[in-house]
Amino acid sequence: MLRLNCFFKANTAADYKRALAAATTLTEKSLKHEGNIAYDVFQSATRSDIFMICETWADKQSLDKHSATPEFVENVDIINSCGTMKIESFDF
């Protein structure tokens, strides 16, 4: 299994709202992708400009297929245009 923690920091309050909407849309669609075990968005309780997407995949092939979908490309482009993302990846 693969776990990704994608930490997002927004440039502005408006960017945060736009990025969070894109992350929520991506989450709804990603939960239906083959090989997805878990996918969710978590907002920081202490920082109004931070959220995290936490995702778990059965294997790298499933993650690669997910990353090639139109909804992934579209929504990740929106998120990246609104701030910066740091990704941590774990195999288990």
XYZ file of C-alpha atoms in Angstrom:
92
model
C 0.000 0.000 0.000
C 1.011 3.604 -0.566
C 0.112 6.591 1.602
C 0.458 10.172 0.415
C 0.167 13.198 2.670
C -0.164 16.304 0.524
C 0.237 19.477 2.583
C -1.107 22.656 0.973
C -0.375 26.285 1.971
C -2.467 28.969 0.275
C -1.183 32.278 -1.057
C -4.325 34.188 0.014
C -7.677 33.553 1.716
C -9.400 33.518 -1.676
C -6.843 31.020 -2.983
C -7.483 28.805 0.047
C -11.221 28.661 -0.714
C -10.596 27.918 -4.391
C -8.002 25.223 -3.639
C -10.160 23.609 -0.955
C -13.088 23.416 -3.392
C -10.826 21.726 -5.958
C -9.475 19.322 -3.307
C -13.007 18.434 -2.225
C -14.069 17.786 -5.824
C -10.975 15.657 -6.394
C -11.660 13.687 -3.212
C -15.238 12.883 -4.227
C -14.084 11.534 -7.591
C -10.945 9.788 -6.304
C -12.880 7.692 -3.807
C -14.358 5.892 -6.830
C -11.010 5.164 -8.513
C -9.835 1.567 -8.695
C -7.291 0.758 -5.998
C -8.299 3.627 -3.723
C -8.406 2.626 -0.056
C -8.871 6.053 1.530
C -8.916 9.684 0.401
C -9.836 12.749 2.446
C -9.103 16.418 3.044
C -8.222 17.715 6.520
C -8.234 21.401 7.430
C -5.766 22.735 10.000
C -7.285 23.649 13.364
C -4.555 26.223 13.990
C -3.741 27.710 10.553
C -6.357 29.147 8.215
C -4.094 28.803 5.168
C -3.271 25.073 5.483
C -5.031 21.839 4.550
C -3.853 18.298 3.868
C -5.031 15.682 1.414
C -4.389 12.210 2.812
C -4.705 9.319 0.383
C -4.042 5.591 0.513
C -3.676 3.388 -2.567
C -3.461 -0.380 -2.984
C -0.363 -0.111 -5.181
C 1.694 2.196 -7.393
C -0.209 1.168 -10.527
C -3.478 2.376 -8.988
C -1.871 5.674 -7.988
C -0.400 6.112 -11.470
C -3.820 5.545 -13.098
C -5.394 8.026 -10.670
C -2.713 10.628 -11.420
C -3.455 10.378 -15.155
C -7.205 11.040 -14.877
C -8.635 14.313 -16.220
C -10.126 15.201 -12.818
C -6.735 14.783 -11.145
C -4.920 16.936 -13.697
C -7.590 19.658 -13.664
C -7.985 19.908 -9.887
C -4.294 19.593 -9.028
C -3.554 22.380 -11.514
C -6.070 24.577 -9.671
C -4.586 23.690 -6.279
C -1.027 24.363 -7.458
C -2.048 27.746 -8.889
C -3.340 28.790 -5.446
C -0.306 28.039 -3.293
C 2.376 25.471 -2.618
C 2.127 21.766 -1.946
C 4.553 19.453 -0.183
C 4.039 15.709 -0.669
C 5.194 12.953 1.661
C 4.994 9.370 0.391
C 5.107 6.185 2.461
C 5.084 2.518 1.461
C 3.588 0.043 3.906
